[in-house]
Structure formats: C-alpha cells, structure tokens
CSV table of N, CA and C in Angstrom, one decimal:
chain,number,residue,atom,x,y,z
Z,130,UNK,N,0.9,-1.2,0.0
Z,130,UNK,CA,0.0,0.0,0.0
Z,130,UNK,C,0.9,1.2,0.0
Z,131,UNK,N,0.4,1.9,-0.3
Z,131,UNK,CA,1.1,3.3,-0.5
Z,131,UNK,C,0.4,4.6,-0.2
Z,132,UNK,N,0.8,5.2,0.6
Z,132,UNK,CA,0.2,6.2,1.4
Z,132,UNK,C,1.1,8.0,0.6
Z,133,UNK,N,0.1,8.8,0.4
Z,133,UNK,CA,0.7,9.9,0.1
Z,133,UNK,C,-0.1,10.7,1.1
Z,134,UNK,N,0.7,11.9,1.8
Z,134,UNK,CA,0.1,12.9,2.3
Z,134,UNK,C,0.4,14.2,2.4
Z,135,UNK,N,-0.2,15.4,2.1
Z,135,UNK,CA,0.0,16.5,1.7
Z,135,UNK,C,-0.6,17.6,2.8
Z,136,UNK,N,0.4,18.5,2.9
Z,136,UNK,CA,-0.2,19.6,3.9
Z,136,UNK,C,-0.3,20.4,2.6
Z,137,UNK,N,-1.1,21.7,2.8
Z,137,UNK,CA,-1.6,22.5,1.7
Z,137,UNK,C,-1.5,24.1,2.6
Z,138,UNK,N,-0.7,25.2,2.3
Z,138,UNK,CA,-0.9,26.3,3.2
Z,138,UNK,C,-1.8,27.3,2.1
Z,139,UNK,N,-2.6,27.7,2.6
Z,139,UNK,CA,-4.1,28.7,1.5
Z,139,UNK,C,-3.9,30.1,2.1
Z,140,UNK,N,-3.7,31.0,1.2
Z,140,UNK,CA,-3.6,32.2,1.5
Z,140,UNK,C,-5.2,32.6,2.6
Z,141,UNK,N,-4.8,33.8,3.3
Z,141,UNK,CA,-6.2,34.0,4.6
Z,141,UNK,C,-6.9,34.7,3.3
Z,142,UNK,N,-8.5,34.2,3.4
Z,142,UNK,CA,-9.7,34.3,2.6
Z,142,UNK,C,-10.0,33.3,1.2
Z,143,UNK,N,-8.9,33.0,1.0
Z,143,UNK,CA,-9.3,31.9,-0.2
Z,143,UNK,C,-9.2,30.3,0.3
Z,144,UNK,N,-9.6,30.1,2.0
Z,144,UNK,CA,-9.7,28.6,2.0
Z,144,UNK,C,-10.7,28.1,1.5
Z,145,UNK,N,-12.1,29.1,1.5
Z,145,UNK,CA,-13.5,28.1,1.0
Z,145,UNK,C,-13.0,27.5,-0.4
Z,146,UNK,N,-12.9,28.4,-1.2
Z,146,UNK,CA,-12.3,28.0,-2.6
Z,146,UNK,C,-11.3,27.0,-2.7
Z,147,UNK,N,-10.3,27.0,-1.9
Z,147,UNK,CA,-9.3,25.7,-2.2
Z,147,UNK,C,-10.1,24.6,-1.5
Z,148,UNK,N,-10.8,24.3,-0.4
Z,148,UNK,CA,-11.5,23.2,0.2
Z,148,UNK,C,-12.5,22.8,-0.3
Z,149,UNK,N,-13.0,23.8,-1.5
Z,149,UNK,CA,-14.1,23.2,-2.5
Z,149,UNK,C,-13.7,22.4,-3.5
Z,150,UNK,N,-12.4,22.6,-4.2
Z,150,UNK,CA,-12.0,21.8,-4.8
Z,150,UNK,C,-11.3,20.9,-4.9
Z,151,UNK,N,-10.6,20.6,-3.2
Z,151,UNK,CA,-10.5,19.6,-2.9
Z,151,UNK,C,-11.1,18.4,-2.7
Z,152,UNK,N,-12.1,18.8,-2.4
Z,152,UNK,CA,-13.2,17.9,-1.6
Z,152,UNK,C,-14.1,17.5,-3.6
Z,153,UNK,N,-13.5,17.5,-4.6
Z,153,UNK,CA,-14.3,17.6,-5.6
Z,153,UNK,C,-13.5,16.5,-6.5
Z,154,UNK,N,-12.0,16.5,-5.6
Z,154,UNK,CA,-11.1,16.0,-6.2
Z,154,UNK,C,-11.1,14.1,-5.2
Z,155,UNK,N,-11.8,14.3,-3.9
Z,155,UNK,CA,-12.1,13.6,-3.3
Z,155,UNK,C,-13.5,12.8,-3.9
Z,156,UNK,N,-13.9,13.6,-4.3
Z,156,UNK,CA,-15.7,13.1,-5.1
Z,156,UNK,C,-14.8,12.1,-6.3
Z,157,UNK,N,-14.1,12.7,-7.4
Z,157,UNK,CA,-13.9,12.2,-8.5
Z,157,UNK,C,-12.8,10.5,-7.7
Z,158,UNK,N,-12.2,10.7,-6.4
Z,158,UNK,CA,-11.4,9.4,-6.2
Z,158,UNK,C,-12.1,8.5,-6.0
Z,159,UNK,N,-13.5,8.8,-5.4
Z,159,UNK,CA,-14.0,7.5,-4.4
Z,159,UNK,C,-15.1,7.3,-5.3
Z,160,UNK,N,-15.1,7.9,-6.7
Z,160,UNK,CA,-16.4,7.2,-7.7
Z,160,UNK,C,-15.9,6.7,-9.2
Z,161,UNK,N,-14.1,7.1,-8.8
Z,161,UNK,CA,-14.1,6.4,-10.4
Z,161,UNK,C,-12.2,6.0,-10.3
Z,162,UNK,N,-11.7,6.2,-8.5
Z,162,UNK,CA,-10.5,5.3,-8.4
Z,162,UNK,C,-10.4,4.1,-7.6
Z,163,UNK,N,-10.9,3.1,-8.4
Z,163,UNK,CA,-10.9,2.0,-7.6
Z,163,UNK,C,-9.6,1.8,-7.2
Z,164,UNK,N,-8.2,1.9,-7.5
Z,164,UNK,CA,-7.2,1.9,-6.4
Z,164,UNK,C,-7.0,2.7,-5.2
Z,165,UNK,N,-7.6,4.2,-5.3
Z,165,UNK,CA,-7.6,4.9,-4.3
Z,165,UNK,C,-8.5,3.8,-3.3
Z,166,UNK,N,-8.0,4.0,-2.1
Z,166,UNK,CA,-8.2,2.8,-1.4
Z,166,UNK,C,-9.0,4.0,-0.3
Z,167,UNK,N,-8.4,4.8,-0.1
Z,167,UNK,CA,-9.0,6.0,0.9
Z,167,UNK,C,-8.6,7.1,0.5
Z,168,UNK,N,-9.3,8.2,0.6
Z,168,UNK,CA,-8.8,9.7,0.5
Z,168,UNK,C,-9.4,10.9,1.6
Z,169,UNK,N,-8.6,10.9,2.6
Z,169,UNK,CA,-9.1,12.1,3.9
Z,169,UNK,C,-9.0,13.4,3.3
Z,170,UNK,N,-9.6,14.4,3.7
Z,170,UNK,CA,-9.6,15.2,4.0
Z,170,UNK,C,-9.4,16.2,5.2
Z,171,UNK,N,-8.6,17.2,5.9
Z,171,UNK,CA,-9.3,17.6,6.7
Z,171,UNK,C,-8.7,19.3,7.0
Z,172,UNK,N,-9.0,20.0,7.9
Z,172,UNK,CA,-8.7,21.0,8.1
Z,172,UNK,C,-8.4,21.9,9.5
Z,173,UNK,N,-7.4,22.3,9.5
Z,173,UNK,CA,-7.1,23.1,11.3
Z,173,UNK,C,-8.1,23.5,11.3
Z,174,UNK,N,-8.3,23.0,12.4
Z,174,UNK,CA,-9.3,23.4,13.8
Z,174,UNK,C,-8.6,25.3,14.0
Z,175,UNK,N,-7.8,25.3,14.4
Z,175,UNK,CA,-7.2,26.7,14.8
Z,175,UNK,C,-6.8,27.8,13.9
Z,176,UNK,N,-6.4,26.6,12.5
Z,176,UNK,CA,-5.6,27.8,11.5
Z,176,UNK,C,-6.3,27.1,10.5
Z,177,UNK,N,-7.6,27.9,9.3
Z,177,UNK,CA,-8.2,27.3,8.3
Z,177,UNK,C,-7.7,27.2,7.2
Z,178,UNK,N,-6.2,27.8,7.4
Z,178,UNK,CA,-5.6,28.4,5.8
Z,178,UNK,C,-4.5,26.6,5.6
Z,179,UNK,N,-5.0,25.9,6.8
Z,179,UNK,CA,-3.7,24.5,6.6
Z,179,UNK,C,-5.1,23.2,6.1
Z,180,UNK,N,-4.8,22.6,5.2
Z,180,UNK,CA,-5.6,22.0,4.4
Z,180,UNK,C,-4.8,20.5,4.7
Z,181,UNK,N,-5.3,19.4,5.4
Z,181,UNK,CA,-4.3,18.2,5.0
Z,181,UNK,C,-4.9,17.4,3.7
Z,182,UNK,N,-4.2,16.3,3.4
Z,182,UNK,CA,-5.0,15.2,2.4
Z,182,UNK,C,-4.1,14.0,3.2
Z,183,UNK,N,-4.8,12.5,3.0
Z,183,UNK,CA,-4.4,11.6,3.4
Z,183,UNK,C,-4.7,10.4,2.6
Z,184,UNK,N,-3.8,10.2,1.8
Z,184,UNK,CA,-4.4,9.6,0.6
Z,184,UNK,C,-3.9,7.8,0.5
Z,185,UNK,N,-4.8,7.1,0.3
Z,185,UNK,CA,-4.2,5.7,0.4
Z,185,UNK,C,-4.7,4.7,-1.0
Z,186,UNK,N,-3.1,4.3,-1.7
Z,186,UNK,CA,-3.5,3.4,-2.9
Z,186,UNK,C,-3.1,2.2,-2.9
Z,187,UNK,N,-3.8,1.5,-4.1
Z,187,UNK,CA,-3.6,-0.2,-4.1
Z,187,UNK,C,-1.8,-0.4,-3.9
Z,188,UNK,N,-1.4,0.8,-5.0
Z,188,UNK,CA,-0.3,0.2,-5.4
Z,188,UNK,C,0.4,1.7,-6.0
Z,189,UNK,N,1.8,2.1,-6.4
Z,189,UNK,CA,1.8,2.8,-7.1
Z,189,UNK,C,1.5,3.7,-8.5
Z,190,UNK,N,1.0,2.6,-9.3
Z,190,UNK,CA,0.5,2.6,-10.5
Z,190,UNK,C,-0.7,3.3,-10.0
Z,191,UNK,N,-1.5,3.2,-9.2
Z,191,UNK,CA,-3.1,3.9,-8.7
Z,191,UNK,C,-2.6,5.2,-8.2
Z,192,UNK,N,-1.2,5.1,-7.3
Z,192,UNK,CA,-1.0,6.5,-7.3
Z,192,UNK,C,-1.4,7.5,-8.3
Z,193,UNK,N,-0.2,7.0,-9.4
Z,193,UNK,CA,0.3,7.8,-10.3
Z,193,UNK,C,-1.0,8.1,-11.3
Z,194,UNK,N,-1.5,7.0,-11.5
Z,194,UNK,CA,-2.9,7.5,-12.0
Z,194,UNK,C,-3.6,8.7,-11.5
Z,195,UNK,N,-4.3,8.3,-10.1
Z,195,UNK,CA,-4.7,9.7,-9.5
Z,195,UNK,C,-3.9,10.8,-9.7
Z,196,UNK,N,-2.4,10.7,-9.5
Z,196,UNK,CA,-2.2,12.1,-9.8
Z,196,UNK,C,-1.9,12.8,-10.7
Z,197,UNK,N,-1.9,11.8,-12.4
Z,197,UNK,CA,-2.3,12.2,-13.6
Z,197,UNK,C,-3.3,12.5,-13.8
Z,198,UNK,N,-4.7,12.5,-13.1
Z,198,UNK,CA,-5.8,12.7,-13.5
Z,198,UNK,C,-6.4,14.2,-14.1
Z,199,UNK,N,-7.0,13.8,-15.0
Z,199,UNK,CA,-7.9,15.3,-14.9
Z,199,UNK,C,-8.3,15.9,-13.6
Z,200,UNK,N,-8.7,15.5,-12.7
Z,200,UNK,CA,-9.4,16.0,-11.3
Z,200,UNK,C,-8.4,16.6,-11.1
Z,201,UNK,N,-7.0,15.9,-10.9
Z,201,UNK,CA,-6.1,16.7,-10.0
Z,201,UNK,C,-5.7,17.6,-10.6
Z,202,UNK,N,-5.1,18.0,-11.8
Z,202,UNK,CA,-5.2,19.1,-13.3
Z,202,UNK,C,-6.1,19.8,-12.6
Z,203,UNK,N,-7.2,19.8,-12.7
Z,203,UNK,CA,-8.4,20.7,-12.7
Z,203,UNK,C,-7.6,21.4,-10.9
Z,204,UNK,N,-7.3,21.2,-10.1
Z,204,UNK,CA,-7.4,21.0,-8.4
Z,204,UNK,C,-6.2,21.8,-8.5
Z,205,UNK,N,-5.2,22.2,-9.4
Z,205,UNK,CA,-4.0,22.8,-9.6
Z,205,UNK,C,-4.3,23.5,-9.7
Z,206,UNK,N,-5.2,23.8,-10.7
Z,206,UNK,CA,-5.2,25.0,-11.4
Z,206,UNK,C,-5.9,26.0,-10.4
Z,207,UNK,N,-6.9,25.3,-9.8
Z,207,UNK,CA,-7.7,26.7,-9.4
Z,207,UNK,C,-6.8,26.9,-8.0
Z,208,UNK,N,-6.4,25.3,-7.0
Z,208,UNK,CA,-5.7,26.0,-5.7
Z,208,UNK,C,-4.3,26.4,-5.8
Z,209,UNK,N,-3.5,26.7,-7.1
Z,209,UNK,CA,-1.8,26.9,-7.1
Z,209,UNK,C,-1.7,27.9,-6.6
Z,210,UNK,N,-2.9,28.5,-7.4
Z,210,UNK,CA,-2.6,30.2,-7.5
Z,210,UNK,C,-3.0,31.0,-6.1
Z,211,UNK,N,-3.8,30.0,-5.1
Z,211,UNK,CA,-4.2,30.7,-3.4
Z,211,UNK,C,-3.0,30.0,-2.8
Z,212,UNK,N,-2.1,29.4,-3.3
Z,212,UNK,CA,-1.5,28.3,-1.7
Z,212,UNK,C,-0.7,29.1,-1.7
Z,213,UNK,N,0.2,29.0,-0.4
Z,213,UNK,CA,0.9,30.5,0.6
Z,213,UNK,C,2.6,29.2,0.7
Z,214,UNK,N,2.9,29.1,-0.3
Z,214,UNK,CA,3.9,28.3,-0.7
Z,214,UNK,C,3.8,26.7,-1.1
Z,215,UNK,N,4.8,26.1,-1.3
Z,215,UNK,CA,4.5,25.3,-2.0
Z,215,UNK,C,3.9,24.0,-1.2
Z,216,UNK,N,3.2,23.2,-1.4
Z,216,UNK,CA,2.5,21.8,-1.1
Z,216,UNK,C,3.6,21.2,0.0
Z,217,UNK,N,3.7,20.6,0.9
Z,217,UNK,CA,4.5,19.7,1.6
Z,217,UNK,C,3.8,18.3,1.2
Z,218,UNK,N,4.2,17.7,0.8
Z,218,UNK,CA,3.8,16.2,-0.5
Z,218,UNK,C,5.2,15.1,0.3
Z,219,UNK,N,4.3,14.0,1.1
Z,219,UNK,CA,5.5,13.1,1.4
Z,219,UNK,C,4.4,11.7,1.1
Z,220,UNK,N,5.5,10.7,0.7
Z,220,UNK,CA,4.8,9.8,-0.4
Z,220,UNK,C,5.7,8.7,0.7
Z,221,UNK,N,4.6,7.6,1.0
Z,221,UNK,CA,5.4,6.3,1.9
Z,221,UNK,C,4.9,5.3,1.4
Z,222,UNK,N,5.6,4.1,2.3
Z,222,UNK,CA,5.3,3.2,2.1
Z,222,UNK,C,4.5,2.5,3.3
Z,223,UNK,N,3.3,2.1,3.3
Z,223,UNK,CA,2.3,2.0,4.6
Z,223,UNK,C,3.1,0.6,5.3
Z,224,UNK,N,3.5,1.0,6.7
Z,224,UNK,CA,3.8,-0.2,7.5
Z,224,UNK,C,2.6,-0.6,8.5
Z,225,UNK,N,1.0,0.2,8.7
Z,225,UNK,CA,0.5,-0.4,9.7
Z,225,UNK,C,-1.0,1.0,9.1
Z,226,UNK,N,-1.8,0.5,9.1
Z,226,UNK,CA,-3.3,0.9,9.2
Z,226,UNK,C,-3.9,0.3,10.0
Z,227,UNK,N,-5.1,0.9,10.6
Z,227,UNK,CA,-6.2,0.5,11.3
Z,227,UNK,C,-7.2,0.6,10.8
C-alpha cells in the first residue's frame, strides 16, 4: 500500500475555494479510483488556511494515476494560485493501518 500525504498552506480568505476543490477531487477518487483505497480530507481546527489530504493506494501505478488525473489538473489549477507556498507532499510506504 502506498500512502501519500499533503499539507496545503491557503492564503487568509481563499480557503473556501481551495476546500471546494479539494473535496471535488475527493468526489472524482471514491467514484471512479478503484485503487484509491482512501482519500481524507481535513482542516485546522485553529488555523483554516492548513488544508491536509491523506491519501491511500492499491499500489503505485493507482498512485500515479490519480495524480495524472484530470481532477487533479483541474485542483491545480484553481488552488496553485491561493496556496501560501509550495505543497509539503511526502509519499510512503504503509507499515501499519487501522
């Protein structure tokens, strides 16, 4: 299994916009990536501008698919241009889920 996870920092006032298309990019995983095994979403409690993702695939190949996707294309384009530097993106290898 292979786990990717991403903090996201959103400039203050453009988190609704970046969380809408996250959560659109979450719609497109869980109805047409049968390797996406899981995809979380969530957001500070304290600070709304930190966006996580927690993303879990069959295998690599399911990775890379999702992240070739049009969805994710589409999810670039509108959140590059709010994020308050670049993505923190760390890609593992799963030793233990619950």
């Amino acid at each position: 299994m292979i786990a990717l996870t991403a903090i996201l920092r959103v400039r203050e006032g453009h988190e609704e916009t970046v969380k809408q298309a996250l959560l659109k990019v979450a719609a497109y995983a869980a109805k047409e990536e049968p390797g996406t095994i899981s995809f979380y979403c969530g957001q500070d409690a304290s600070a709304p501008g930190i966006l996580t993702t927690h993303e879990r695939f069959r295998d690599r190949a399911a990775m890379d698919q999702h992240n070739g996707s049009d969805a994710v294309a589409e999810f670039f384009a509108v959140a590059k241009p709010l994020f308050d530097g670049d993505p923190l993106i760390q890609v593992t290898e799963e030793i233990f889920a619950k």
